[in-house]
CSV table of C-alpha atoms in Angstrom, one decimal:
chain,number,residue,atom,x,y,z
A,1,MET,CA,-18.4,88.8,33.0
A,2,THR,CA,-16.0,91.3,32.2
A,3,ASP,CA,-12.7,90.2,33.8
A,4,ALA,CA,-10.6,88.8,30.8
A,5,SER,CA,-8.5,86.4,33.1
A,6,LYS,CA,-12.1,84.3,33.0
A,7,ARG,CA,-13.1,84.5,29.5
A,8,TYR,CA,-11.4,81.7,27.1
A,9,GLN,CA,-10.5,80.7,24.0
A,10,LEU,CA,-9.3,77.8,22.1
A,11,ARG,CA,-7.1,77.8,19.5
A,12,THR,CA,-5.1,75.1,17.3
A,13,ALA,CA,-1.6,74.2,19.2
A,14,VAL,CA,1.5,75.4,17.8
A,15,ALA,CA,5.3,74.6,18.3
A,16,GLN,CA,5.9,77.3,20.9
A,17,ASP,CA,3.1,76.0,23.3
A,18,ILE,CA,4.7,72.6,23.7
A,19,PRO,CA,6.9,73.1,26.7
A,20,HIS,CA,3.2,74.4,28.3
A,21,ILE,CA,1.3,71.1,26.9
A,22,LEU,CA,4.0,68.8,28.4
A,23,GLY,CA,3.7,70.7,31.8
A,24,LEU,CA,-0.2,70.3,31.6
A,25,MET,CA,0.1,66.9,30.8
A,26,ARG,CA,2.3,66.1,33.5
A,27,GLU,CA,-0.1,67.6,35.8
A,28,MET,CA,-2.9,65.5,34.3
A,29,ALA,CA,-1.1,62.3,35.0
A,30,GLU,CA,-0.6,63.0,38.3
A,31,PHE,CA,-3.9,63.7,38.9
A,32,GLU,CA,-4.8,59.9,37.4
A,33,LYS,CA,-2.0,58.4,39.2
A,34,LEU,CA,-0.5,57.2,35.8
A,35,THR,CA,3.0,58.7,36.1
A,36,ASP,CA,4.4,55.4,35.6
A,37,ILE,CA,3.5,55.4,32.0
A,38,PHE,CA,4.3,58.9,31.4
A,39,LYS,CA,6.7,59.0,28.5
A,40,ALA,CA,6.2,62.0,26.3
A,41,THR,CA,8.6,64.9,26.1
A,42,GLU,CA,8.7,68.1,24.0
A,43,ALA,CA,10.5,66.3,21.1
A,44,SER,CA,8.1,63.1,20.7
A,45,LEU,CA,5.2,65.7,20.8
A,46,HIS,CA,6.4,67.4,18.0
A,47,ASN,CA,7.0,64.5,16.0
A,48,SER,CA,3.5,63.2,17.0
A,49,PHE,CA,1.4,67.1,16.4
A,50,PHE,CA,3.4,68.1,13.6
A,51,GLY,CA,5.4,65.6,11.9
A,52,ALA,CA,5.2,64.2,8.3
A,53,GLN,CA,2.4,61.6,9.6
A,54,PRO,CA,0.5,63.4,12.6
A,55,ALA,CA,-0.6,60.9,15.4
A,56,ALA,CA,-3.3,63.3,16.7
A,57,HIS,CA,-4.7,66.8,16.9
A,58,CYS,CA,-3.7,69.6,19.9
A,59,LEU,CA,-5.9,72.6,20.9
A,60,VAL,CA,-5.0,74.6,23.8
A,61,GLY,CA,-7.7,76.8,25.8
A,62,HIS,CA,-6.2,79.9,27.1
A,63,THR,CA,-7.4,83.2,29.0
A,64,GLU,CA,-8.1,86.5,26.3
A,65,ASP,CA,-5.1,88.2,28.5
A,66,GLU,CA,-2.5,85.5,28.0
A,67,PRO,CA,-2.7,83.8,24.6
A,68,GLY,CA,0.7,82.4,25.2
A,69,LEU,CA,0.0,80.7,28.3
A,70,PRO,CA,-2.2,77.9,27.8
A,71,VAL,CA,-4.3,76.6,30.9
A,72,ALA,CA,-5.9,73.7,28.9
A,73,TYR,CA,-5.1,70.9,26.4
A,74,ILE,CA,-7.1,69.2,24.8
A,75,MET,CA,-5.9,66.2,22.1
A,76,TRP,CA,-8.4,64.3,19.5
A,77,PHE,CA,-7.8,61.5,16.7
A,78,HIS,CA,-10.2,59.7,14.4
A,79,ASN,CA,-11.5,56.7,15.0
A,80,TYR,CA,-14.0,54.9,13.0
A,81,SER,CA,-17.4,52.6,13.2
A,82,SER,CA,-17.5,49.9,10.9
A,83,PHE,CA,-21.4,49.9,11.4
A,84,LEU,CA,-21.5,53.7,10.5
A,85,ASP,CA,-18.8,53.5,8.3
A,86,LYS,CA,-17.9,56.7,9.3
A,87,ARG,CA,-14.9,58.2,11.0
A,88,GLY,CA,-15.5,59.4,14.7
A,89,LEU,CA,-13.9,62.0,16.4
A,90,TYR,CA,-12.5,60.5,19.5
A,91,LEU,CA,-11.3,62.9,22.5
A,92,GLU,CA,-8.1,61.4,23.6
A,93,ASP,CA,-7.6,63.9,26.8
A,94,VAL,CA,-9.2,67.1,28.0
A,95,TYR,CA,-7.2,68.3,30.7
A,96,ILE,CA,-8.0,72.3,32.6
A,97,GLN,CA,-5.9,73.7,35.2
A,98,PRO,CA,-7.8,73.4,38.5
A,99,ALA,CA,-8.0,77.3,38.7
A,100,HIS,CA,-9.5,77.6,35.6
A,101,ARG,CA,-12.3,75.1,36.1
A,102,GLY,CA,-16.0,76.3,36.5
A,103,ASN,CA,-16.0,79.1,34.5
A,104,GLY,CA,-17.7,77.5,31.1
A,105,LEU,CA,-14.2,76.4,29.6
A,106,GLY,CA,-15.3,72.6,29.8
A,107,LYS,CA,-18.6,73.2,28.1
A,108,MET,CA,-16.9,75.3,25.2
A,109,VAL,CA,-14.6,72.5,24.6
A,110,LEU,CA,-17.5,70.0,24.1
A,111,LYS,CA,-19.3,72.5,21.8
A,112,HIS,CA,-16.3,73.1,19.4
A,113,LEU,CA,-15.5,69.2,19.5
A,114,ALA,CA,-19.1,68.7,18.3
A,115,ARG,CA,-19.1,71.3,15.9
A,116,LEU,CA,-15.8,70.1,14.5
A,117,ALA,CA,-17.2,66.6,14.1
A,118,ILE,CA,-19.9,67.7,12.4
A,119,GLU,CA,-17.8,69.7,10.0
A,120,LEU,CA,-15.7,66.7,9.4
A,121,ASP,CA,-18.5,64.5,8.7
A,122,CYS,CA,-18.2,62.3,11.8
A,123,GLY,CA,-20.8,59.8,12.8
A,124,ARG,CA,-20.0,60.0,16.6
A,125,PHE,CA,-18.1,62.1,19.1
A,126,GLU,CA,-16.8,59.6,21.6
A,127,TRP,CA,-14.4,59.7,24.7
A,128,THR,CA,-14.0,57.6,27.8
A,129,VAL,CA,-14.5,58.1,31.7
A,130,LEU,CA,-13.9,56.8,35.1
A,131,ASP,CA,-17.1,54.9,36.2
A,132,TRP,CA,-15.9,56.4,39.5
A,133,ASN,CA,-16.1,60.0,38.4
A,134,GLN,CA,-19.5,61.0,39.2
A,135,ASN,CA,-18.9,64.8,38.5
A,136,ALA,CA,-17.8,64.4,35.0
A,137,ILE,CA,-20.5,61.6,34.1
A,138,ASP,CA,-23.1,64.0,35.2
A,139,PHE,CA,-21.4,66.9,32.8
A,140,TYR,CA,-21.2,64.8,30.5
A,141,LYS,CA,-24.9,63.6,30.6
A,142,HIS,CA,-26.0,66.8,30.9
A,143,HIS,CA,-24.7,67.7,27.5
A,144,GLY,CA,-26.2,65.0,25.6
A,145,ALA,CA,-23.7,62.3,26.3
A,146,GLU,CA,-24.8,58.4,26.6
A,147,ILE,CA,-22.1,56.3,29.0
A,148,LEU,CA,-22.3,53.1,27.1
A,149,PRO,CA,-22.5,50.6,30.2
A,150,GLU,CA,-21.7,47.3,28.6
A,151,TRP,CA,-18.1,47.8,27.0
A,152,ARG,CA,-14.7,47.0,28.7
A,153,ILE,CA,-11.8,48.1,26.9
A,154,VAL,CA,-9.5,45.3,26.2
A,155,ARG,CA,-5.4,46.1,26.0
A,156,VAL,CA,-2.3,44.4,25.5
A,157,THR,CA,0.7,46.0,25.9
A,158,GLY,CA,4.3,45.7,26.9
A,159,ASP,CA,5.9,42.0,27.4
A,160,ALA,CA,2.1,40.5,26.6
A,161,MET,CA,2.4,42.0,23.4
A,162,ARG,CA,5.9,40.8,22.5
A,163,GLN,CA,4.7,37.3,23.7
A,164,LEU,CA,1.2,37.1,21.8
A,165,ALA,CA,3.3,38.4,18.6
A,166,GLU,CA,6.1,35.5,18.9
B,1,MET,CA,-4.3,18.7,10.3
B,2,THR,CA,-4.6,18.2,6.9
B,3,ASP,CA,-7.8,19.3,5.8
B,4,ALA,CA,-7.3,22.5,4.0
B,5,SER,CA,-11.0,23.4,4.6
B,6,LYS,CA,-9.4,23.9,8.6
B,7,ARG,CA,-6.1,25.6,7.3
B,8,TYR,CA,-6.6,29.6,7.1
B,9,GLN,CA,-4.6,32.4,6.1
B,10,LEU,CA,-4.7,36.2,6.6
B,11,ARG,CA,-4.3,38.9,3.8
B,12,THR,CA,-5.1,42.6,3.0
B,13,ALA,CA,-8.4,43.0,1.8
B,14,VAL,CA,-8.7,44.0,-2.4
B,15,ALA,CA,-11.8,45.5,-4.1
B,16,GLN,CA,-13.3,42.2,-5.1
B,17,ASP,CA,-13.7,41.1,-1.3
B,18,ILE,CA,-16.1,43.8,-0.8
B,19,PRO,CA,-19.0,42.0,-1.0
B,20,HIS,CA,-18.2,39.3,1.1
B,21,ILE,CA,-17.2,41.8,3.9
B,22,LEU,CA,-20.4,43.6,3.7
B,23,GLY,CA,-22.0,40.1,4.3
B,24,LEU,CA,-20.2,39.3,7.2
B,25,MET,CA,-20.8,42.9,8.5
B,26,ARG,CA,-24.3,42.2,8.4
B,27,GLU,CA,-24.1,38.9,10.0
B,28,MET,CA,-22.2,40.1,12.5
B,29,ALA,CA,-24.4,43.4,13.1
B,30,GLU,CA,-27.4,40.5,13.5
B,31,PHE,CA,-25.3,38.5,16.3
B,32,GLU,CA,-24.7,42.1,18.2
B,33,LYS,CA,-28.2,43.0,17.8
B,34,LEU,CA,-27.1,46.6,16.1
B,35,THR,CA,-29.1,46.2,12.8
B,36,ASP,CA,-30.6,49.4,13.3
B,37,ILE,CA,-27.2,51.5,13.0
B,38,PHE,CA,-25.9,49.6,10.6
B,39,LYS,CA,-25.3,52.0,7.3
B,40,ALA,CA,-22.1,50.2,5.5
B,41,THR,CA,-22.6,49.6,2.0
B,42,GLU,CA,-20.2,48.8,-1.0
B,43,ALA,CA,-19.7,52.3,-2.4
B,44,SER,CA,-18.8,53.4,1.1
B,45,LEU,CA,-16.7,50.3,2.5
B,46,HIS,CA,-14.5,50.6,-1.3
B,47,ASN,CA,-14.2,54.5,0.3
B,48,SER,CA,-13.0,53.6,3.9
B,49,PHE,CA,-10.5,51.0,2.6
B,50,PHE,CA,-9.3,52.4,-0.6
B,51,GLY,CA,-10.2,56.3,-0.6
B,52,ALA,CA,-7.8,59.1,-0.6
B,53,GLN,CA,-7.5,59.4,3.1
B,54,PRO,CA,-8.5,55.5,4.3
B,55,ALA,CA,-10.5,55.7,7.7
B,56,ALA,CA,-9.5,52.1,8.3
B,57,HIS,CA,-7.3,49.0,7.3
B,58,CYS,CA,-9.3,45.7,6.4
B,59,LEU,CA,-8.1,42.2,6.3
B,60,VAL,CA,-9.6,39.3,5.7
B,61,GLY,CA,-9.6,35.4,6.5
B,62,HIS,CA,-9.8,32.3,4.2
B,63,THR,CA,-9.6,28.8,3.9
B,64,GLU,CA,-6.4,27.5,2.3
B,65,ASP,CA,-8.7,25.9,-0.6
B,66,GLU,CA,-10.8,29.0,-1.0
B,67,PRO,CA,-9.0,32.4,-1.0
B,68,GLY,CA,-11.4,34.3,-2.5
B,69,LEU,CA,-14.6,33.3,-0.2
B,70,PRO,CA,-13.5,35.2,3.0
B,71,VAL,CA,-14.8,33.6,6.2
B,72,ALA,CA,-13.5,36.6,8.5
B,73,TYR,CA,-13.1,40.0,8.4
B,74,ILE,CA,-10.9,42.1,10.8
B,75,MET,CA,-11.0,46.1,10.3
B,76,TRP,CA,-8.4,48.3,12.6
B,77,PHE,CA,-7.0,51.9,12.5
B,78,HIS,CA,-4.6,53.7,14.5
B,79,ASN,CA,-5.4,55.2,18.0
B,80,TYR,CA,-3.2,57.5,20.0
B,81,SER,CA,-2.3,57.6,23.9
B,82,SER,CA,-1.1,60.9,25.0
B,83,PHE,CA,1.0,59.9,27.9
B,84,LEU,CA,2.8,57.4,25.7
B,85,ASP,CA,3.0,59.9,23.3
B,86,LYS,CA,2.5,56.7,20.5
B,87,ARG,CA,0.2,55.6,18.0
B,88,GLY,CA,-1.7,52.2,18.9
B,89,LEU,CA,-3.5,49.6,16.8
B,90,TYR,CA,-7.0,49.5,17.8
B,91,LEU,CA,-8.8,46.2,16.6
B,92,GLU,CA,-12.6,47.7,15.4
B,93,ASP,CA,-14.0,44.5,14.4
B,94,VAL,CA,-13.1,40.7,13.9
B,95,TYR,CA,-15.7,38.4,12.8
B,96,ILE,CA,-15.2,34.6,12.4
B,97,GLN,CA,-18.3,33.0,10.5
B,98,PRO,CA,-19.5,30.3,13.3
B,99,ALA,CA,-18.6,27.4,11.1
B,100,HIS,CA,-14.9,28.4,11.0
B,101,ARG,CA,-14.7,28.9,15.0
B,102,GLY,CA,-12.7,26.5,17.2
B,103,ASN,CA,-10.0,25.9,14.5
B,104,GLY,CA,-7.3,28.5,15.6
B,105,LEU,CA,-8.1,31.0,13.3
B,106,GLY,CA,-9.1,33.6,16.2
B,107,LYS,CA,-5.9,32.9,17.8
B,108,MET,CA,-3.8,33.9,14.1
B,109,VAL,CA,-5.8,37.2,14.1
B,110,LEU,CA,-4.6,38.5,17.6
B,111,LYS,CA,-1.0,37.1,17.0
B,112,HIS,CA,-0.9,39.0,13.6
B,113,LEU,CA,-2.3,41.9,14.8
B,114,ALA,CA,0.2,42.0,17.9
B,115,ARG,CA,2.7,41.4,15.5
B,116,LEU,CA,1.8,44.4,13.0
B,117,ALA,CA,1.6,46.6,16.2
B,118,ILE,CA,5.2,45.9,17.0
B,119,GLU,CA,6.5,46.4,13.4
B,120,LEU,CA,4.7,49.4,13.2
B,121,ASP,CA,5.7,50.9,16.6
B,122,CYS,CA,2.7,50.8,18.4
B,123,GLY,CA,2.7,51.6,22.2
B,124,ARG,CA,-0.2,49.1,22.9
B,125,PHE,CA,-2.9,46.9,21.0
B,126,GLU,CA,-6.9,47.6,22.0
B,127,TRP,CA,-10.0,46.8,21.4
B,128,THR,CA,-13.3,46.3,23.6
B,129,VAL,CA,-15.5,43.7,24.4
B,130,LEU,CA,-19.1,42.9,25.8
B,131,ASP,CA,-19.1,42.5,29.5
B,132,TRP,CA,-21.3,39.8,29.2
B,133,ASN,CA,-19.2,37.9,26.5
B,134,GLN,CA,-17.3,35.9,28.5
B,135,ASN,CA,-15.9,33.4,26.4
B,136,ALA,CA,-14.6,36.2,24.3
B,137,ILE,CA,-13.4,37.9,27.8
B,138,ASP,CA,-11.5,34.4,28.9
B,139,PHE,CA,-10.0,34.1,25.5
B,140,TYR,CA,-8.5,37.5,25.2
B,141,LYS,CA,-7.6,37.1,28.8
B,142,HIS,CA,-5.6,33.7,28.1
B,143,HIS,CA,-3.4,35.6,25.2
B,144,GLY,CA,-2.4,38.0,27.4
B,145,ALA,CA,-4.7,40.9,27.5
B,146,GLU,CA,-5.9,42.7,30.3
B,147,ILE,CA,-9.7,44.2,30.5
B,148,LEU,CA,-9.9,47.8,32.1
B,149,PRO,CA,-12.9,47.5,34.5
B,150,GLU,CA,-13.2,51.4,35.4
B,151,TRP,CA,-13.2,53.0,32.0
B,152,ARG,CA,-16.7,53.5,30.1
B,153,ILE,CA,-17.1,55.0,26.6
B,154,VAL,CA,-19.0,58.1,26.3
B,155,ARG,CA,-20.4,59.1,23.4
B,156,VAL,CA,-22.6,61.7,21.7
B,157,THR,CA,-24.3,61.0,18.2
B,158,GLY,CA,-27.2,61.9,16.4
B,159,ASP,CA,-29.4,64.9,17.6
B,160,ALA,CA,-27.4,65.1,20.5
B,161,MET,CA,-24.7,66.2,18.8
B,162,ARG,CA,-26.1,68.6,16.6
B,163,GLN,CA,-27.7,70.2,19.8
B,164,LEU,CA,-24.4,70.3,21.5
B,165,ALA,CA,-22.6,72.1,18.7
B,166,GLU,CA,-25.1,74.9,18.4
């Protein structure tokens, strides 16, 4: 492969990437039909990634010939397993623009994060998938992941959270 | 209710609680049939709760008349929602000894953590449940939680994580 527009690199996000990241996040929210809960702004992202107590780590993927134009973003944070008594690496989001799929960037992201998890002495590398997204499930299984069939996420938010707190 | 052995309090765990917490964790691992992955030790827990970069926060529940003898433990950490662009409060573990169930301690834990989530400006309070644990699911729903039916946890660990990283 000699076309630099199809060769990719990953790097830590910097402040100048934030408008691009926000645009990619909006594309993903539209795909997932979650625009109703979308609240991120440039200022809030800046605080989450570069504030005094960062809430998440952000990487971007770009083509070799346009390093300033992210075509993918990745966010992760540390979770924790009590029984292993170790941190884990939790992948919150990975989004690759449709025009850049099928060229190995997704695999590059998974391998990069697995290496990072090992470097950071994490016991696990985890994320979630929608149970109807069979393409994604097949891709993850092909790369050594297991899908936990029995666990369900439980969530309290908004008014229900305020009522519970009363 | 006037019996102090059935009235409970929650407090932040201290170093002296660790042997009790480890004992409660082992009880829970046996209940969940997860003793094969159980790696926690007193030293590792001390580092996770009280080290330079704590991996998790730990609370204990005790009866009013025996404050030094935890009958329940709770561990939580911050997760993060990219679309809300806010931290969340993620409940990793809650375990209550069988003899102390049905007396309101579980409800006290959920209310305490919902209050903490609001104080810490978290967008969500989340945890997981096994899909066959109907008693727990009913209890959580009764307190305002929703069970997300479609999301599955994806995990890479051990040899598979090392292979992916290569």
